[in-house]
Coordinates of N, CA and C and ligand atoms in Angstrom, one line a residue:
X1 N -12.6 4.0 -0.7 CA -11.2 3.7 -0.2 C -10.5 2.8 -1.2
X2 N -9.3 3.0 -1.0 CA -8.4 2.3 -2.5 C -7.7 1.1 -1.5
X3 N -7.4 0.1 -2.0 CA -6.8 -1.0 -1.7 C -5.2 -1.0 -2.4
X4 N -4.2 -1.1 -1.7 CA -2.6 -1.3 -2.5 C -2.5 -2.9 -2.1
X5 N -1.7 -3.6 -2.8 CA -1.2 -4.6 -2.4 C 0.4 -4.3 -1.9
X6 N 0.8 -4.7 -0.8 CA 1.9 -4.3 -0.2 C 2.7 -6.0 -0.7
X7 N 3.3 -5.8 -1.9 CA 4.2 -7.2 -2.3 C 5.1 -6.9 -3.6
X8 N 6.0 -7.7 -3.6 CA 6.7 -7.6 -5.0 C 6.3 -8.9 -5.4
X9 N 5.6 -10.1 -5.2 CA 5.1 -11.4 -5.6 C 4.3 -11.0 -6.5
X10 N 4.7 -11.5 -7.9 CA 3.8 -11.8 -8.7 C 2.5 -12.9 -8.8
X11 N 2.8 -13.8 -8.2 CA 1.4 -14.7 -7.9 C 0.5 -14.2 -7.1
X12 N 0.6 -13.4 -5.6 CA 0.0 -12.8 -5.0 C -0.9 -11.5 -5.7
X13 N -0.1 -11.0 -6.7 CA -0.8 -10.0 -7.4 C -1.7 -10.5 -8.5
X14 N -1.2 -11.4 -8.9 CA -2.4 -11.9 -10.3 C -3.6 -12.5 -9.2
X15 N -3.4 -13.1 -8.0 CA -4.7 -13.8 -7.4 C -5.7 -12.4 -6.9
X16 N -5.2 -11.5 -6.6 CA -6.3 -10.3 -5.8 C -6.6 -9.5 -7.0
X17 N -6.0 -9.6 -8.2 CA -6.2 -8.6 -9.3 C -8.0 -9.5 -9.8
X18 N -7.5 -10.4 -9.9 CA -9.0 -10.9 -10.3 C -9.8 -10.5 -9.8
X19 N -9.7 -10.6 -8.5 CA -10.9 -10.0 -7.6 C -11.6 -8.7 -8.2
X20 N -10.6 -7.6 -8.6 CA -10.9 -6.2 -8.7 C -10.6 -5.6 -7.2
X21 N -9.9 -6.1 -6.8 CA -9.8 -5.3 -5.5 C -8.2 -4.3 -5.1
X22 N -7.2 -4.3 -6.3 CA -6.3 -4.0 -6.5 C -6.0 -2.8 -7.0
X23 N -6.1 -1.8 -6.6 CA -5.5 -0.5 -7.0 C -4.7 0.2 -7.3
X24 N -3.7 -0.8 -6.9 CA -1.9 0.1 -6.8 C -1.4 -1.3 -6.0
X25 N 0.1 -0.8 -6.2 CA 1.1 -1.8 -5.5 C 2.1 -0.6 -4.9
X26 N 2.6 -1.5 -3.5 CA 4.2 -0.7 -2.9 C 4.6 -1.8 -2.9
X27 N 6.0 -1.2 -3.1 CA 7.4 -2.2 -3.0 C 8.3 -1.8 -2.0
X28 N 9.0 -2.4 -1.4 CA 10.1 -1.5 -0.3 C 11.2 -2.4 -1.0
X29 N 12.6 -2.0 -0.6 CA 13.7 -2.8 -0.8 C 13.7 -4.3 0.0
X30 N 13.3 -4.4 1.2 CA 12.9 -5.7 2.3 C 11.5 -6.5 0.8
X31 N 10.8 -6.3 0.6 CA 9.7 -7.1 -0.2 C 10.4 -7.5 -1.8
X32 N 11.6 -6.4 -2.1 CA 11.8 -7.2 -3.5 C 12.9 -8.0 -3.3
X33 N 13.7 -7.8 -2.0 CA 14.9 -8.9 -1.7 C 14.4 -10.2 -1.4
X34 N 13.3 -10.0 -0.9 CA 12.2 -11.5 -0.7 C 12.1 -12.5 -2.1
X35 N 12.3 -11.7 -3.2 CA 11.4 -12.0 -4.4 C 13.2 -12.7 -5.1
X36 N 13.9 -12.3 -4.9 CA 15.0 -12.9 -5.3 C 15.6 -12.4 -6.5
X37 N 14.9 -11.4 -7.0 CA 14.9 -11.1 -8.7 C 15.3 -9.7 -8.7
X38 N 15.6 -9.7 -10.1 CA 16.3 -8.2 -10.2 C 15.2 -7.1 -10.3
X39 N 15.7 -5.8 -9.5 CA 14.4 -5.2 -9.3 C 13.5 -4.3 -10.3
X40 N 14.6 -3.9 -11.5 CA 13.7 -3.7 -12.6 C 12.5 -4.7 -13.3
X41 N 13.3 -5.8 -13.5 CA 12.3 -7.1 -13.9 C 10.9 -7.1 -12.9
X42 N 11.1 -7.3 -12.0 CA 9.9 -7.3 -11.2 C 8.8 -6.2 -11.4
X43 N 9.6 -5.2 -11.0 CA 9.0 -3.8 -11.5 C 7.6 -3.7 -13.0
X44 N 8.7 -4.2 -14.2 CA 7.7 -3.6 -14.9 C 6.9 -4.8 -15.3
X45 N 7.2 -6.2 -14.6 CA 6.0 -6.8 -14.3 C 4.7 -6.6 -14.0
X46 N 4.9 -6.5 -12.6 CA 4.1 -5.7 -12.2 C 3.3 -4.1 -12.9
X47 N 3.9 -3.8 -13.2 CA 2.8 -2.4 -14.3 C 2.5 -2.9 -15.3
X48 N 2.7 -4.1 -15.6 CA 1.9 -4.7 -16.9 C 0.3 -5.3 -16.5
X49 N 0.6 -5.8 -15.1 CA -0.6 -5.8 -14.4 C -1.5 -5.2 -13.9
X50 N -0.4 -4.4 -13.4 CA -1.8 -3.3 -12.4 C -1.1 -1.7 -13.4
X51 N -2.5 -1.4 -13.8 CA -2.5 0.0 -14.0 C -2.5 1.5 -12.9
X52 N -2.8 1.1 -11.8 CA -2.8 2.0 -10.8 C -1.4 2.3 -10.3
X53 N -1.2 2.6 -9.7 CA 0.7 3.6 -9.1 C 1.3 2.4 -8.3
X54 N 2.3 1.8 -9.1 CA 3.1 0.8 -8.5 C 4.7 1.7 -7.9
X55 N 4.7 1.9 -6.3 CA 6.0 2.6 -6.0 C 6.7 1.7 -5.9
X56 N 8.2 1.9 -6.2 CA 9.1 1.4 -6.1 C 10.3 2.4 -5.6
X57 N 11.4 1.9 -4.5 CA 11.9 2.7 -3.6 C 13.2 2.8 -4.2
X58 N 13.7 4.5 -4.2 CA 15.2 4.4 -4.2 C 16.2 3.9 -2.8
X59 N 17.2 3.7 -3.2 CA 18.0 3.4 -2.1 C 19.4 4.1 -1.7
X60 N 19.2 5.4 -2.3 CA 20.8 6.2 -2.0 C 19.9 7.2 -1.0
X61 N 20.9 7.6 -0.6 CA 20.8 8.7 0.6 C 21.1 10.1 1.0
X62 N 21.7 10.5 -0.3 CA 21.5 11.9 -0.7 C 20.4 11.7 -1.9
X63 N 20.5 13.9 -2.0 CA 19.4 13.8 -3.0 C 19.7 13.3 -4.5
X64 N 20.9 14.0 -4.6 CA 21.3 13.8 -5.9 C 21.5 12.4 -7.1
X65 N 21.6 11.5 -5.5 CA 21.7 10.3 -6.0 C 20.2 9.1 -6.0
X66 N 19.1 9.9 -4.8 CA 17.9 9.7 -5.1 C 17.3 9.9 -6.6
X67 N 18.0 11.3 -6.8 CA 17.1 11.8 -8.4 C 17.7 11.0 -9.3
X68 N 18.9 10.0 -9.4 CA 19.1 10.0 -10.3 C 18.5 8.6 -10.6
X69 N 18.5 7.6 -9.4 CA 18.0 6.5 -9.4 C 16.4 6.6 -9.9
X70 N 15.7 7.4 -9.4 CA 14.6 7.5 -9.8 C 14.3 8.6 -11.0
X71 N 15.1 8.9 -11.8 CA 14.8 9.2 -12.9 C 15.0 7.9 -14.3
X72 N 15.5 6.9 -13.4 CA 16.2 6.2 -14.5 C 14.5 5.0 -13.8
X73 N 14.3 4.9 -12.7 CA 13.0 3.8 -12.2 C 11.8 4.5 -13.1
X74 N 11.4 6.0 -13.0 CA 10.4 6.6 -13.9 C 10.4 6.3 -15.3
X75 N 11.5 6.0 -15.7 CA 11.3 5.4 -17.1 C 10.8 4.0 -17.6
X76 N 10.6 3.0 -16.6 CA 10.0 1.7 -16.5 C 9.2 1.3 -16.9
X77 N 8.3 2.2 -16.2 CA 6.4 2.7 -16.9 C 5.9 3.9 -16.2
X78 N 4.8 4.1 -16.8 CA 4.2 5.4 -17.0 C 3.7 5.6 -15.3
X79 N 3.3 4.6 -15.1 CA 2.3 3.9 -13.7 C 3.3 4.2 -12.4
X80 N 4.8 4.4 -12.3 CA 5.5 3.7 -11.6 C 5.5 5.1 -10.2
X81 N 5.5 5.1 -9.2 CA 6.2 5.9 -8.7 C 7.2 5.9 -7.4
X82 N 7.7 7.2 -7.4 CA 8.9 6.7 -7.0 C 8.8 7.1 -5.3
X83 N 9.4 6.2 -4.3 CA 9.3 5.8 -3.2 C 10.8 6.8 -2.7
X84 N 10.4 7.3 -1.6 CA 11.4 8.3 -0.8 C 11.4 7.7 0.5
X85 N 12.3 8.2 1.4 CA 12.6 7.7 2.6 C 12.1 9.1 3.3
X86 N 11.5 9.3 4.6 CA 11.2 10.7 4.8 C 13.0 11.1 5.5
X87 N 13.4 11.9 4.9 CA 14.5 12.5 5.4 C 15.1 13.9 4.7
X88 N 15.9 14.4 5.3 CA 16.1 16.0 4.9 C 16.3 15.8 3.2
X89 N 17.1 14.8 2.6 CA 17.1 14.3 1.1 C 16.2 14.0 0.7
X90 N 15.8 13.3 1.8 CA 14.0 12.8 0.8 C 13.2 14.0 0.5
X91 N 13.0 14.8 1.4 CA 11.9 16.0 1.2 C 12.6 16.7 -0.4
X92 N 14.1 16.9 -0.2 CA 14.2 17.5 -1.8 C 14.2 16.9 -2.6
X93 N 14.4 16.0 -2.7 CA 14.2 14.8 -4.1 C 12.7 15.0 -4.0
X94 N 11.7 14.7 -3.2 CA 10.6 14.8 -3.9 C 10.0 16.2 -4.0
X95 N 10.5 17.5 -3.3 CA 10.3 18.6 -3.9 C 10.2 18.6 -5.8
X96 N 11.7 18.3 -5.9 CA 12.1 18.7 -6.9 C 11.7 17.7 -8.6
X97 N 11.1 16.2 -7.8 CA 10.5 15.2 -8.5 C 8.9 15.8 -8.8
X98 N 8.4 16.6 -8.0 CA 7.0 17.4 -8.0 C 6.8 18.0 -9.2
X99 N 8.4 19.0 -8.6 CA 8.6 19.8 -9.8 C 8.3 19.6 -11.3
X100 N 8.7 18.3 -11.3 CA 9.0 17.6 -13.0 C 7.9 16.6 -13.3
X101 N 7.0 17.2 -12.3 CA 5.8 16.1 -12.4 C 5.6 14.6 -12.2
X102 N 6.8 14.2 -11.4 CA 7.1 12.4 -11.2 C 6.4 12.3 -10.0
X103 N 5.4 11.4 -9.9 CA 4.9 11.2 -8.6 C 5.7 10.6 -7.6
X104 N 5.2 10.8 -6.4 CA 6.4 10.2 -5.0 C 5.3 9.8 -3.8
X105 N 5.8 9.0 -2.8 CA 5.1 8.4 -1.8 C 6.6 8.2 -1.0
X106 N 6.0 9.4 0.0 CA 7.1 9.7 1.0 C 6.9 8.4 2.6
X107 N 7.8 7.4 2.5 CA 7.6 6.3 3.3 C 8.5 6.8 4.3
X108 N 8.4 5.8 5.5 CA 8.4 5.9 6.9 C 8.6 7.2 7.7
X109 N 6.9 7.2 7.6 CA 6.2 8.6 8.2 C 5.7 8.1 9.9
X110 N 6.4 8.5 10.8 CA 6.1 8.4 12.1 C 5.6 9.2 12.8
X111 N 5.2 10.6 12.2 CA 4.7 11.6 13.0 C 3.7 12.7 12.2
X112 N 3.0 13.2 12.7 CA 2.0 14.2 11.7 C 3.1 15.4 11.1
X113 N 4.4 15.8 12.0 CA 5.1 17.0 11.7 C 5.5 16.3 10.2
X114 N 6.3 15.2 10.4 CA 6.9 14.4 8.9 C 5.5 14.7 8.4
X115 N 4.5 14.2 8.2 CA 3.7 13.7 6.9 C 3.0 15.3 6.5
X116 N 3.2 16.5 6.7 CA 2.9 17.2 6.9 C 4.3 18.0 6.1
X117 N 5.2 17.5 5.9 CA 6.5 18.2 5.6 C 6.9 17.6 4.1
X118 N 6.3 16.3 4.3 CA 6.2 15.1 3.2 C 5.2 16.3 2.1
X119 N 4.0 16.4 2.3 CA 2.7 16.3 1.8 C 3.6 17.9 1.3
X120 N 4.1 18.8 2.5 CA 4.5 20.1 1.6 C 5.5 20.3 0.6
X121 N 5.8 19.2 0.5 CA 7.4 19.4 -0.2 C 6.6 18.5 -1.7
X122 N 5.5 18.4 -1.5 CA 5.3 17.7 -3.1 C 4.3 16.7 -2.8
X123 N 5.0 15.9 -2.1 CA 4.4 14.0 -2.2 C 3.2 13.8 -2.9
X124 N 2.7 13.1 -3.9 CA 1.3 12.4 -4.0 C 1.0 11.6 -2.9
X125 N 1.8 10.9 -1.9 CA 1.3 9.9 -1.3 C 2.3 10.1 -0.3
X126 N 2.0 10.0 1.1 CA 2.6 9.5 2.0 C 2.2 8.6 3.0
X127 N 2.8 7.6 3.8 CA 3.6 6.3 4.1 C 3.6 6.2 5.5
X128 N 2.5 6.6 6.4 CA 2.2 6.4 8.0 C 2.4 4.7 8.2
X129 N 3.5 4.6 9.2 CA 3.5 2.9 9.3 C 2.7 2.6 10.6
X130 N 1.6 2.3 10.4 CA 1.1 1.9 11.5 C 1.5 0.9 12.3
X131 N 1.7 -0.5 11.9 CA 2.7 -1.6 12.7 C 3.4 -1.3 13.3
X132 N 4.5 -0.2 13.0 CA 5.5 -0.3 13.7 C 5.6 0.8 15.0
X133 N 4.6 1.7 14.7 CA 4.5 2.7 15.6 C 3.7 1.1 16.9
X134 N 2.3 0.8 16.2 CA 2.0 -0.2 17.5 C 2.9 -0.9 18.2
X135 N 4.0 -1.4 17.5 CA 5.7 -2.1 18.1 C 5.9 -1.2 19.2
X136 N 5.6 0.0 19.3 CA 6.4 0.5 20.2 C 5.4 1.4 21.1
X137 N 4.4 0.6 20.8 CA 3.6 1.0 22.1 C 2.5 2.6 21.7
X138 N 2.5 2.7 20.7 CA 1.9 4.0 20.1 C 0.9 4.1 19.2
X139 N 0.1 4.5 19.4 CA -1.2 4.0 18.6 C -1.1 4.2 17.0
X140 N -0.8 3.7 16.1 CA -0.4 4.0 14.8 C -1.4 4.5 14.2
X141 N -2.9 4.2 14.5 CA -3.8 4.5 13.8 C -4.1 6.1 14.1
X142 N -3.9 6.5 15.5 CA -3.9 7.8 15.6 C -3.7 8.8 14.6
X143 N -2.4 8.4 14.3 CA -1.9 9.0 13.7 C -2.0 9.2 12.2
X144 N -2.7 8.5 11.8 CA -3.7 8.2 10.2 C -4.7 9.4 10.5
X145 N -5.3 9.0 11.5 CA -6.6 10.0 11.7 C -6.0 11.6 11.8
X146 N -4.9 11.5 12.4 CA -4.5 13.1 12.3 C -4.0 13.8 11.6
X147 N -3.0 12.6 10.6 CA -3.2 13.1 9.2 C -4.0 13.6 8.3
X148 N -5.0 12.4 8.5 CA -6.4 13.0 7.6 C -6.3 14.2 7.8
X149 N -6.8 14.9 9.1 CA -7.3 16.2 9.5 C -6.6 17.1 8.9
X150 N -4.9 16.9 9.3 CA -4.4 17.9 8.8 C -4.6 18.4 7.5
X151 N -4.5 17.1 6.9 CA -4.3 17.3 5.1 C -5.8 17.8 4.8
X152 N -6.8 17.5 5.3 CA -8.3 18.2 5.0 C -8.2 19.4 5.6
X153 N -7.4 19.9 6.3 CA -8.3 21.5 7.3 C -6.9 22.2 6.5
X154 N -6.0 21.7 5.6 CA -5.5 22.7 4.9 C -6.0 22.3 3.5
X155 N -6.5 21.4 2.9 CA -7.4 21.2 1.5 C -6.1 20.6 0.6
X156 N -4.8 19.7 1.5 CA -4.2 19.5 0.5 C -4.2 17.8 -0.2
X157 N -3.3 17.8 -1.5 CA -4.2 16.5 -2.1 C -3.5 15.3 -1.9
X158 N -2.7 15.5 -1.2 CA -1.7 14.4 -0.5 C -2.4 13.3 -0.2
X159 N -2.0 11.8 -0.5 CA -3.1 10.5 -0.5 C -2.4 10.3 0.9
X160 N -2.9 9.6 1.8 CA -2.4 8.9 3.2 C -2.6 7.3 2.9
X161 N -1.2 6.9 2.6 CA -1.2 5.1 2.2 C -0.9 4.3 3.8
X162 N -2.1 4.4 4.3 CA -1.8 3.3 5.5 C -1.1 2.1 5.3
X163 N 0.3 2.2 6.1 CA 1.0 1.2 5.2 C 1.8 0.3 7.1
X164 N 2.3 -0.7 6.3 CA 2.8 -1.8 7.5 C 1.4 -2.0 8.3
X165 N 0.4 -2.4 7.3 CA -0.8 -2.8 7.9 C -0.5 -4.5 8.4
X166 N -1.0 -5.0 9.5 CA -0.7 -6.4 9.8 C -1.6 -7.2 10.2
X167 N -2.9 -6.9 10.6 CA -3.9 -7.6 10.5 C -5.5 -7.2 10.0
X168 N -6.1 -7.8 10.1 CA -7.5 -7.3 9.3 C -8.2 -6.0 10.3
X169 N -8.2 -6.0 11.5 CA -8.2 -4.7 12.6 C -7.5 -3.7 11.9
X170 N -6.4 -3.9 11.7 CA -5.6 -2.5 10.9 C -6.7 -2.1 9.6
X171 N -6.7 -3.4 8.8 CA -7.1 -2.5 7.5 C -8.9 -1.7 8.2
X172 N -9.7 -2.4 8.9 CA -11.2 -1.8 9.3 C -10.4 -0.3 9.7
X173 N -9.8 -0.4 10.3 CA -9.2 0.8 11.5 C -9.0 2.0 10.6
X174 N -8.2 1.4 9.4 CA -7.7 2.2 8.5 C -8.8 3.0 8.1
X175 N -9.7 2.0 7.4 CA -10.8 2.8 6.3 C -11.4 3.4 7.6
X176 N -12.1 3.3 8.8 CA -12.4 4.1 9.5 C -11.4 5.5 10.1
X177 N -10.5 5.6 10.1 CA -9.4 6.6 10.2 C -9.2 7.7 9.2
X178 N -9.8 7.1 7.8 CA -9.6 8.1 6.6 C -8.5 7.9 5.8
X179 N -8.1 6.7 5.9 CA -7.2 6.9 5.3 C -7.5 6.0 3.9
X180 N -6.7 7.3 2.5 CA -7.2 7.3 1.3 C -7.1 5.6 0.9
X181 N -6.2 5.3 1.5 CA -5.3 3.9 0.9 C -5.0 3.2 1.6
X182 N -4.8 1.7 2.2 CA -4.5 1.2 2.6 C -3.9 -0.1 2.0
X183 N -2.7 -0.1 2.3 CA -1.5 -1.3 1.5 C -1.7 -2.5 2.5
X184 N -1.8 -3.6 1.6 CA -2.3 -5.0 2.8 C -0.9 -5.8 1.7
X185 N -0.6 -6.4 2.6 CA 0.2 -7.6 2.0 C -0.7 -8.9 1.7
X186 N 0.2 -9.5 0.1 CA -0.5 -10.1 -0.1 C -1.2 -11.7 1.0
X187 N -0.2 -12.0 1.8 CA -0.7 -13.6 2.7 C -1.9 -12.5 3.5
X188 N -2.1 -11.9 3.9 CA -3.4 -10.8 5.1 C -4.8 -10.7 4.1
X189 N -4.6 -10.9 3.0 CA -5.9 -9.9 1.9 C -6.8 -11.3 2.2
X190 N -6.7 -12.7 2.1 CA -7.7 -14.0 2.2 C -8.7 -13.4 3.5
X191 N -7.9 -12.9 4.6 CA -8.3 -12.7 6.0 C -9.5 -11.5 6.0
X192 N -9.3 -10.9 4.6 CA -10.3 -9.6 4.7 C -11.7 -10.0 4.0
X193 N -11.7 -11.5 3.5 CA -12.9 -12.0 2.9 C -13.9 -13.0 4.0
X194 N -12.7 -13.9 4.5 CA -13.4 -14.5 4.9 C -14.0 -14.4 6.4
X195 N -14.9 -15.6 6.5 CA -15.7 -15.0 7.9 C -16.0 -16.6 8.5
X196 N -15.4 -17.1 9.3 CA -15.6 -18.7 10.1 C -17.6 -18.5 9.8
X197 N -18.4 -17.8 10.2 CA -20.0 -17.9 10.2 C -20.2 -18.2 8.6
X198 N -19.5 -17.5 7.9 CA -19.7 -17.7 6.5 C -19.8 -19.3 6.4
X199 N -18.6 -19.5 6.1 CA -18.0 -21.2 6.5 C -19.3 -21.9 7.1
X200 N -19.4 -21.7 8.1 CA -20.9 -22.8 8.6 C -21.6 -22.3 7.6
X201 N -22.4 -21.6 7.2 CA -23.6 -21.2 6.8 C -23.7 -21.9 5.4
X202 N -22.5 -22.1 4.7 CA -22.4 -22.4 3.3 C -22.9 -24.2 3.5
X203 N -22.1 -24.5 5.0 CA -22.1 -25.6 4.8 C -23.1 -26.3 5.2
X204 N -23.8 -25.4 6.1 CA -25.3 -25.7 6.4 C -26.5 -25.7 5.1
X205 N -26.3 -24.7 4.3 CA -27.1 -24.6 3.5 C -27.2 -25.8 2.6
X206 N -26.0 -26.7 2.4 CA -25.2 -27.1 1.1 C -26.2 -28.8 1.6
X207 N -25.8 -29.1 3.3 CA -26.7 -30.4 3.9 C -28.3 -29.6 3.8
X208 N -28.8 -28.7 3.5 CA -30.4 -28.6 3.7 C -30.5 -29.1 2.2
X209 N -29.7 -28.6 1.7 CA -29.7 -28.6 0.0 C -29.9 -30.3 -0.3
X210 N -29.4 -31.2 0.4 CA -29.4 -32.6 0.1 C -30.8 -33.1 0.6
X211 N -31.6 -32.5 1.4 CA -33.1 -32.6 1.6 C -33.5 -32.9 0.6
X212 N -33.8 -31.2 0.0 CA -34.3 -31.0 -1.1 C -34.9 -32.2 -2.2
X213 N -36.2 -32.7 -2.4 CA -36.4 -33.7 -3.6 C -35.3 -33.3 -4.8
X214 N -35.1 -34.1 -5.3 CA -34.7 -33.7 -6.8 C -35.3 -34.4 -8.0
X215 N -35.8 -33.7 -9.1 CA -36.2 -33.9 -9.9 C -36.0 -35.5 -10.4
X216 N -37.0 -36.0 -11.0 CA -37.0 -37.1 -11.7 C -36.7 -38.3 -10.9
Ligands
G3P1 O1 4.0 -1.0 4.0 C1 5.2 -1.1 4.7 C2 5.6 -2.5 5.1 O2 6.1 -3.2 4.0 C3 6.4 -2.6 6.3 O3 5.6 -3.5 7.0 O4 5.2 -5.2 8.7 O5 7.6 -4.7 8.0 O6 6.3 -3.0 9.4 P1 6.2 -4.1 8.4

């Protein structure tokens, strides 16, 4: 299973890259207005760091003006890909981004019909929000799991980025669901290490350790 960091924070990314636990980054328009910076800058920040598929999202609303935004974001770096909104524009923009070989990661996918329409129209990646489907009373993770299926009982290569993941249950949930990827924001990723029993145990060990004779 692949790990995304869900941030435009450059501190947050250099701290989990060390780890090796970093695979890719998503960006939404809401995470780079956080960062306060202009969004190219950030951008090819970030791909100087992480080699794996950093998306970054257009923000126009036809197609024509999706392709153009993201013909000009594809040029940033090699790494970058470009973020679609699922909608009748979005499906052709990333039809036609397929076409020309630009990768895409079709975001806010609410239903198996979308991610299924996403995955046919091109997508490398599509963008099931599980948070928000749980906001409203709907099992988000469900719906990861029936993606999986779909995309396996038709053999296609479409990645499932479990995304608007919100607590450590989401990400277990995730990898158990199948899903290829899971995007964790950077303040949630500490929460996926540690363990309160850990904590005692170190600290237990650390007072037996003061037993111990010591030399000389
Ligand atoms: O990965 C999508 C994410 O950025 C949205 O998360 O918590 O605002 O639903 P959230």
């Amino acid at each position: 299973m692949k790990f995304f960091l869900d941030t435009g924070n450059l501190d947050e990314i250099k701290r989990i890259v060390k780890l090796g636990l970093v695979d890719g980054i998503t960006t939404n328009p809401s995470l780079i207005a956080k960062e306060g910076r202009v969004f190219k800058d950030v951008i090819q920040e970030i791909t100087a760091i992480v080699s794996g598929p950093v998306s970054a999202e257009v923000v126009a609303l036809d197609a024509e003006g999706m392709l153009k935004e993201a013909h000009e974001i594809a040029q940033w770096a090699p790494n970058v890909v470009i973020k679609v909104p699922m909608t009748e524009a979005g499906l052709e923009a990333t039809y036609r981004l397929s076409q020309e070989g630009i990768k895409t990661n079709v975001t806010l996918i609410f239903s198996v019909a979308q991610g299924l329409m996403a995955a046919k129209a091109g997508a490398s990646f599509i963008s099931p929000f599980v948070g928000r489907l749980d906001d409203i009373g709907v099992d988000g993770m469900q719906l990861v799991r029936d993606l999986r299926d779909v995309l396996d009982l038709y053999g296609m290569k479409t990645e499932i980025i479990a995304a608007s993941i919100r607590n450590l249950e989401h990400v277990e949930a995730a990898a158990l669901a199948g899903a290829h990827i899971a995007t964790i924001p950077g303040s949630l990723f500490p929460s996926l290490w540690k363990h309160p029993l850990t904590d005692i145990g170190i600290e237990r060990f650390l007072k037996d350790w003061e037993k111990v004779p010591k030399q000389g």
